[in-house]
Amino acid sequence: NPATDVINIDFNNAESTFTSIQLVDMQGKVIFTSPVHNRSVMTIPVDQVTNGIYAVRMQSENGFAVQQIAVHK
């Protein structure tokens, strides 16, 4: 399902401890960045971004995890 207003990332079942999270457009521009700070859920606002495909990039001690998401309003 495409996101319309926010993206909620649930870290409760994560195998790694994530330290930061970014929302990146397909040109590589960072739209949003935030430290995670031991949160169980992170909310990324997408109400101000244009429709399209984005990457959610999560950094941990072991490297990066990337998930593509669609924004459609």
mmCIF file of N, CA, C and O in Angstrom:
data_model
loop_
_atom_site.group_PDB
_atom_site.id
_atom_site.type_symbol
_atom_site.label_atom_id
_atom_site.label_comp_id
_atom_site.label_asym_id
_atom_site.label_seq_id
_atom_site.Cartn_x
_atom_site.Cartn_y
_atom_site.Cartn_z
ATOM 1 N N ASN A 1 0.832 -1.185 0.000
ATOM 2 C CA ASN A 1 0.000 0.000 0.000
ATOM 3 C C ASN A 1 0.872 1.242 0.000
ATOM 4 O O ASN A 1 1.792 1.341 0.793
ATOM 5 N N PRO A 2 0.561 2.190 -0.842
ATOM 6 C CA PRO A 2 1.346 3.433 -0.837
ATOM 7 C C PRO A 2 1.083 4.255 0.422
ATOM 8 O O PRO A 2 -0.004 4.227 0.982
ATOM 9 N N ALA A 3 2.101 4.985 0.848
ATOM 10 C CA ALA A 3 1.962 5.906 1.977
ATOM 11 C C ALA A 3 1.327 7.198 1.486
ATOM 12 O O ALA A 3 1.540 7.606 0.350
ATOM 13 N N THR A 4 0.550 7.849 2.347
ATOM 14 C CA THR A 4 -0.072 9.117 1.982
ATOM 15 C C THR A 4 0.381 10.267 2.885
ATOM 16 O O THR A 4 0.641 11.352 2.397
ATOM 17 N N ASP A 5 0.469 10.039 4.181
ATOM 18 C CA ASP A 5 0.830 11.096 5.136
ATOM 19 C C ASP A 5 2.095 10.779 5.938
ATOM 20 O O ASP A 5 2.928 11.638 6.139
ATOM 21 N N VAL A 6 2.183 9.550 6.445
ATOM 22 C CA VAL A 6 3.334 9.142 7.260
ATOM 23 C C VAL A 6 3.718 7.705 6.930
ATOM 24 O O VAL A 6 2.910 6.932 6.418
ATOM 25 N N ILE A 7 4.959 7.379 7.257
ATOM 26 C CA ILE A 7 5.439 6.000 7.211
ATOM 27 C C ILE A 7 5.822 5.641 8.638
ATOM 28 O O ILE A 7 6.575 6.374 9.284
ATOM 29 N N ASN A 8 5.293 4.545 9.154
ATOM 30 C CA ASN A 8 5.646 4.071 10.489
ATOM 31 C C ASN A 8 6.562 2.869 10.358
ATOM 32 O O ASN A 8 6.217 1.884 9.708
ATOM 33 N N ILE A 9 7.739 2.960 10.976
ATOM 34 C CA ILE A 9 8.708 1.876 10.975
ATOM 35 C C ILE A 9 8.704 1.250 12.363
ATOM 36 O O ILE A 9 8.977 1.926 13.355
ATOM 37 N N ASP A 10 8.403 -0.034 12.430
ATOM 38 C CA ASP A 10 8.330 -0.765 13.699
ATOM 39 C C ASP A 10 9.639 -1.520 13.906
ATOM 40 O O ASP A 10 9.984 -2.404 13.130
ATOM 41 N N PHE A 11 10.381 -1.170 14.939
ATOM 42 C CA PHE A 11 11.659 -1.803 15.242
ATOM 43 C C PHE A 11 11.538 -2.917 16.278
ATOM 44 O O PHE A 11 12.540 -3.495 16.671
ATOM 45 N N ASN A 12 10.335 -3.237 16.735
ATOM 46 C CA ASN A 12 10.170 -4.222 17.813
ATOM 47 C C ASN A 12 10.719 -5.591 17.473
ATOM 48 O O ASN A 12 11.241 -6.278 18.338
ATOM 49 N N ASN A 13 10.626 -6.025 16.220
ATOM 50 C CA ASN A 13 11.103 -7.347 15.838
ATOM 51 C C ASN A 13 12.384 -7.295 15.010
ATOM 52 O O ASN A 13 12.746 -8.262 14.365
ATOM 53 N N ALA A 14 13.068 -6.176 15.052
ATOM 54 C CA ALA A 14 14.291 -6.006 14.261
ATOM 55 C C ALA A 14 15.407 -6.887 14.812
ATOM 56 O O ALA A 14 15.566 -7.034 16.020
ATOM 57 N N GLU A 15 16.183 -7.466 13.899
ATOM 58 C CA GLU A 15 17.304 -8.309 14.293
ATOM 59 C C GLU A 15 18.540 -7.485 14.629
ATOM 60 O O GLU A 15 19.458 -7.987 15.268
ATOM 61 N N SER A 16 18.588 -6.227 14.203
ATOM 62 C CA SER A 16 19.708 -5.332 14.474
ATOM 63 C C SER A 16 19.216 -4.128 15.260
ATOM 64 O O SER A 16 18.036 -3.817 15.270
ATOM 65 N N THR A 17 20.159 -3.448 15.899
ATOM 66 C CA THR A 17 19.840 -2.202 16.570
ATOM 67 C C THR A 17 20.165 -1.069 15.612
ATOM 68 O O THR A 17 21.322 -0.849 15.258
ATOM 69 N N PHE A 18 19.144 -0.370 15.167
ATOM 70 C CA PHE A 18 19.338 0.701 14.198
ATOM 71 C C PHE A 18 19.674 1.999 14.911
ATOM 72 O O PHE A 18 19.134 2.297 15.974
ATOM 73 N N THR A 19 20.586 2.762 14.312
ATOM 74 C CA THR A 19 21.051 4.002 14.916
ATOM 75 C C THR A 19 20.506 5.242 14.215
ATOM 76 O O THR A 19 20.373 6.285 14.832
ATOM 77 N N SER A 20 20.205 5.135 12.912
ATOM 78 C CA SER A 20 19.636 6.276 12.199
ATOM 79 C C SER A 20 18.773 5.783 11.048
ATOM 80 O O SER A 20 18.875 4.628 10.623
ATOM 81 N N ILE A 21 17.928 6.687 10.559
ATOM 82 C CA ILE A 21 17.018 6.352 9.475
ATOM 83 C C ILE A 21 16.954 7.536 8.523
ATOM 84 O O ILE A 21 17.019 8.691 8.954
ATOM 85 N N GLN A 22 16.864 7.242 7.228
ATOM 86 C CA GLN A 22 16.773 8.282 6.206
ATOM 87 C C GLN A 22 15.692 7.918 5.203
ATOM 88 O O GLN A 22 15.470 6.737 4.930
ATOM 89 N N LEU A 23 15.080 8.948 4.638
ATOM 90 C CA LEU A 23 14.200 8.795 3.493
ATOM 91 C C LEU A 23 14.925 9.444 2.328
ATOM 92 O O LEU A 23 15.301 10.623 2.405
ATOM 93 N N VAL A 24 15.156 8.673 1.251
ATOM 94 C CA VAL A 24 15.972 9.123 0.134
ATOM 95 C C VAL A 24 15.157 8.979 -1.145
ATOM 96 O O VAL A 24 14.528 7.939 -1.378
ATOM 97 N N ASP A 25 15.189 10.037 -2.005
ATOM 98 C CA ASP A 25 14.477 9.918 -3.278
ATOM 99 C C ASP A 25 15.331 9.134 -4.278
ATOM 100 O O ASP A 25 16.477 8.771 -3.989
ATOM 101 N N MET A 26 14.803 8.867 -5.456
ATOM 102 C CA MET A 26 15.487 8.026 -6.431
ATOM 103 C C MET A 26 16.692 8.709 -7.072
ATOM 104 O O MET A 26 17.513 8.059 -7.714
ATOM 105 N N GLN A 27 16.856 10.010 -6.860
ATOM 106 C CA GLN A 27 18.050 10.714 -7.326
ATOM 107 C C GLN A 27 19.149 10.731 -6.260
ATOM 108 O O GLN A 27 20.220 11.276 -6.472
ATOM 109 N N GLY A 28 18.867 10.158 -5.087
ATOM 110 C CA GLY A 28 19.842 10.089 -4.007
ATOM 111 C C GLY A 28 19.772 11.246 -3.025
ATOM 112 O O GLY A 28 20.582 11.325 -2.105
ATOM 113 N N LYS A 29 18.804 12.133 -3.189
ATOM 114 C CA LYS A 29 18.646 13.267 -2.275
ATOM 115 C C LYS A 29 17.997 12.810 -0.975
ATOM 116 O O LYS A 29 16.941 12.162 -0.996
ATOM 117 N N VAL A 30 18.611 13.147 0.147
ATOM 118 C CA VAL A 30 18.056 12.796 1.458
ATOM 119 C C VAL A 30 16.924 13.765 1.772
ATOM 120 O O VAL A 30 17.123 14.974 1.854
ATOM 121 N N ILE A 31 15.727 13.216 1.935
ATOM 122 C CA ILE A 31 14.521 14.004 2.211
ATOM 123 C C ILE A 31 14.303 14.162 3.715
ATOM 124 O O ILE A 31 13.819 15.183 4.179
ATOM 125 N N PHE A 32 14.654 13.141 4.475
ATOM 126 C CA PHE A 32 14.418 13.116 5.920
ATOM 127 C C PHE A 32 15.536 12.299 6.540
ATOM 128 O O PHE A 32 15.951 11.280 5.989
ATOM 129 N N THR A 33 16.024 12.730 7.685
ATOM 130 C CA THR A 33 17.004 11.954 8.437
ATOM 131 C C THR A 33 16.771 12.163 9.928
ATOM 132 O O THR A 33 16.371 13.261 10.348
ATOM 133 N N SER A 34 16.978 11.103 10.705
ATOM 134 C CA SER A 34 16.774 11.199 12.144
ATOM 135 C C SER A 34 17.516 10.069 12.846
ATOM 136 O O SER A 34 17.572 8.951 12.338
ATOM 137 N N PRO A 35 18.070 10.342 14.031
ATOM 138 C CA PRO A 35 18.577 9.240 14.851
ATOM 139 C C PRO A 35 17.406 8.425 15.388
ATOM 140 O O PRO A 35 16.299 8.952 15.535
ATOM 141 N N VAL A 36 17.652 7.156 15.672
ATOM 142 C CA VAL A 36 16.576 6.286 16.151
ATOM 143 C C VAL A 36 16.430 6.366 17.671
ATOM 144 O O VAL A 36 15.321 6.380 18.187
ATOM 145 N N HIS A 37 17.519 6.432 18.435
ATOM 146 C CA HIS A 37 17.496 6.579 19.898
ATOM 147 C C HIS A 37 16.651 5.524 20.601
ATOM 148 O O HIS A 37 15.780 5.841 21.407
ATOM 149 N N ASN A 38 16.847 4.265 20.282
ATOM 150 C CA ASN A 38 16.183 3.159 20.976
ATOM 151 C C ASN A 38 14.658 3.236 20.934
ATOM 152 O O ASN A 38 13.977 2.784 21.846
ATOM 153 N N ARG A 39 14.114 3.820 19.903
ATOM 154 C CA ARG A 39 12.660 3.865 19.741
ATOM 155 C C ARG A 39 12.152 2.525 19.254
ATOM 156 O O ARG A 39 12.824 1.806 18.540
ATOM 157 N N SER A 40 10.931 2.202 19.625
ATOM 158 C CA SER A 40 10.326 0.978 19.113
ATOM 159 C C SER A 40 9.592 1.243 17.802
ATOM 160 O O SER A 40 9.441 0.347 16.986
ATOM 161 N N VAL A 41 9.144 2.493 17.595
ATOM 162 C CA VAL A 41 8.466 2.881 16.357
ATOM 163 C C VAL A 41 8.980 4.259 15.942
ATOM 164 O O VAL A 41 9.119 5.147 16.777
ATOM 165 N N MET A 42 9.251 4.415 14.656
ATOM 166 C CA MET A 42 9.681 5.704 14.107
ATOM 167 C C MET A 42 8.655 6.133 13.072
ATOM 168 O O MET A 42 8.234 5.324 12.238
ATOM 169 N N THR A 43 8.237 7.386 13.125
ATOM 170 C CA THR A 43 7.287 7.929 12.159
ATOM 171 C C THR A 43 8.013 8.916 11.254
ATOM 172 O O THR A 43 8.665 9.839 11.738
ATOM 173 N N ILE A 44 7.893 8.693 9.945
ATOM 174 C CA ILE A 44 8.493 9.576 8.950
ATOM 175 C C ILE A 44 7.363 10.312 8.242
ATOM 176 O O ILE A 44 6.511 9.675 7.617
ATOM 177 N N PRO A 45 7.340 11.637 8.313
ATOM 178 C CA PRO A 45 6.290 12.384 7.613
ATOM 179 C C PRO A 45 6.561 12.409 6.106
ATOM 180 O O PRO A 45 7.683 12.662 5.680
ATOM 181 N N VAL A 46 5.542 12.119 5.300
ATOM 182 C CA VAL A 46 5.684 12.174 3.841
ATOM 183 C C VAL A 46 4.613 13.057 3.205
ATOM 184 O O VAL A 46 4.460 13.073 1.995
ATOM 185 N N ASP A 47 3.896 13.809 4.024
ATOM 186 C CA ASP A 47 2.830 14.657 3.491
ATOM 187 C C ASP A 47 3.354 15.805 2.636
ATOM 188 O O ASP A 47 2.625 16.353 1.818
ATOM 189 N N GLN A 48 4.622 16.170 2.764
ATOM 190 C CA GLN A 48 5.196 17.267 1.995
ATOM 191 C C GLN A 48 6.059 16.807 0.819
ATOM 192 O O GLN A 48 6.659 17.640 0.140
ATOM 193 N N VAL A 49 6.158 15.492 0.575
ATOM 194 C CA VAL A 49 6.956 15.007 -0.553
ATOM 195 C C VAL A 49 6.047 14.695 -1.733
ATOM 196 O O VAL A 49 4.844 14.459 -1.568
ATOM 197 N N THR A 50 6.607 14.705 -2.919
ATOM 198 C CA THR A 50 5.827 14.420 -4.118
ATOM 199 C C THR A 50 5.608 12.919 -4.269
ATOM 200 O O THR A 50 6.343 12.103 -3.694
ATOM 201 N N ASN A 51 4.604 12.558 -5.040
ATOM 202 C CA ASN A 51 4.350 11.148 -5.321
ATOM 203 C C ASN A 51 5.580 10.520 -5.968
ATOM 204 O O ASN A 51 6.260 11.164 -6.772
ATOM 205 N N GLY A 52 5.846 9.278 -5.627
ATOM 206 C CA GLY A 52 6.977 8.592 -6.234
ATOM 207 C C GLY A 52 7.473 7.452 -5.376
ATOM 208 O O GLY A 52 6.869 7.091 -4.367
ATOM 209 N N ILE A 53 8.595 6.895 -5.794
ATOM 210 C CA ILE A 53 9.251 5.794 -5.078
ATOM 211 C C ILE A 53 10.413 6.373 -4.281
ATOM 212 O O ILE A 53 11.200 7.165 -4.798
ATOM 213 N N TYR A 54 10.533 5.949 -3.041
ATOM 214 C CA TYR A 54 11.581 6.406 -2.138
ATOM 215 C C TYR A 54 12.219 5.204 -1.472
ATOM 216 O O TYR A 54 11.626 4.124 -1.411
ATOM 217 N N ALA A 55 13.431 5.405 -0.964
ATOM 218 C CA ALA A 55 14.108 4.366 -0.194
ATOM 219 C C ALA A 55 14.154 4.786 1.261
ATOM 220 O O ALA A 55 14.496 5.929 1.572
ATOM 221 N N VAL A 56 13.782 3.882 2.151
ATOM 222 C CA VAL A 56 13.969 4.079 3.584
ATOM 223 C C VAL A 56 15.263 3.351 3.925
ATOM 224 O O VAL A 56 15.366 2.137 3.751
ATOM 225 N N ARG A 57 16.258 4.114 4.343
ATOM 226 C CA ARG A 57 17.592 3.564 4.611
ATOM 227 C C ARG A 57 17.830 3.604 6.115
ATOM 228 O O ARG A 57 17.814 4.671 6.726
ATOM 229 N N MET A 58 18.040 2.432 6.706
ATOM 230 C CA MET A 58 18.236 2.321 8.149
ATOM 231 C C MET A 58 19.654 1.848 8.420
ATOM 232 O O MET A 58 20.073 0.818 7.901
ATOM 233 N N GLN A 59 20.391 2.598 9.221
ATOM 234 C CA GLN A 59 21.773 2.255 9.539
ATOM 235 C C GLN A 59 21.831 1.555 10.885
ATOM 236 O O GLN A 59 21.183 1.973 11.848
ATOM 237 N N SER A 60 22.631 0.491 10.934
ATOM 238 C CA SER A 60 22.891 -0.215 12.191
ATOM 239 C C SER A 60 24.397 -0.358 12.359
ATOM 240 O O SER A 60 25.170 0.086 11.510
ATOM 241 N N GLU A 61 24.816 -0.999 13.439
ATOM 242 C CA GLU A 61 26.246 -1.251 13.650
ATOM 243 C C GLU A 61 26.801 -2.176 12.575
ATOM 244 O O GLU A 61 27.978 -2.168 12.286
ATOM 245 N N ASN A 62 25.933 -2.980 11.972
ATOM 246 C CA ASN A 62 26.351 -3.990 11.002
ATOM 247 C C ASN A 62 26.263 -3.533 9.552
ATOM 248 O O ASN A 62 26.588 -4.288 8.652
ATOM 249 N N GLY A 63 25.771 -2.323 9.303
ATOM 250 C CA GLY A 63 25.618 -1.850 7.933
ATOM 251 C C GLY A 63 24.277 -1.163 7.735
ATOM 252 O O GLY A 63 23.764 -0.513 8.644
ATOM 253 N N PHE A 64 23.723 -1.345 6.535
ATOM 254 C CA PHE A 64 22.474 -0.687 6.179
ATOM 255 C C PHE A 64 21.412 -1.702 5.780
ATOM 256 O O PHE A 64 21.722 -2.750 5.219
ATOM 257 N N ALA A 65 20.172 -1.346 6.032
ATOM 258 C CA ALA A 65 19.018 -2.065 5.492
ATOM 259 C C ALA A 65 18.228 -1.031 4.692
ATOM 260 O O ALA A 65 18.071 0.108 5.128
ATOM 261 N N VAL A 66 17.764 -1.416 3.505
ATOM 262 C CA VAL A 66 17.044 -0.493 2.639
ATOM 263 C C VAL A 66 15.728 -1.131 2.226
ATOM 264 O O VAL A 66 15.691 -2.306 1.847
ATOM 265 N N GLN A 67 14.669 -0.351 2.293
ATOM 266 C CA GLN A 67 13.343 -0.796 1.867
ATOM 267 C C GLN A 67 12.740 0.278 0.979
ATOM 268 O O GLN A 67 12.730 1.455 1.354
ATOM 269 N N GLN A 68 12.248 -0.097 -0.189
ATOM 270 C CA GLN A 68 11.592 0.872 -1.057
ATOM 271 C C GLN A 68 10.131 1.034 -0.648
ATOM 272 O O GLN A 68 9.487 0.066 -0.261
ATOM 273 N N ILE A 69 9.664 2.272 -0.726
ATOM 274 C CA ILE A 69 8.263 2.559 -0.436
ATOM 275 C C ILE A 69 7.721 3.486 -1.520
ATOM 276 O O ILE A 69 8.474 4.194 -2.175
ATOM 277 N N ALA A 70 6.416 3.461 -1.672
ATOM 278 C CA ALA A 70 5.747 4.350 -2.622
ATOM 279 C C ALA A 70 4.952 5.384 -1.850
ATOM 280 O O ALA A 70 4.324 5.076 -0.838
ATOM 281 N N VAL A 71 4.986 6.621 -2.329
ATOM 282 C CA VAL A 71 4.159 7.687 -1.786
ATOM 283 C C VAL A 71 3.170 8.062 -2.873
ATOM 284 O O VAL A 71 3.566 8.359 -4.005
ATOM 285 N N HIS A 72 1.897 8.007 -2.532
ATOM 286 C CA HIS A 72 0.849 8.366 -3.482
ATOM 287 C C HIS A 72 -0.290 9.020 -2.708
ATOM 288 O O HIS A 72 -0.860 8.423 -1.812
ATOM 289 N N LYS A 73 -0.592 10.254 -3.070
ATOM 290 C CA LYS A 73 -1.635 10.997 -2.350
ATOM 291 C C LYS A 73 -2.833 11.208 -3.234
ATOM 292 O O LYS A 73 -2.772 11.239 -4.414
#
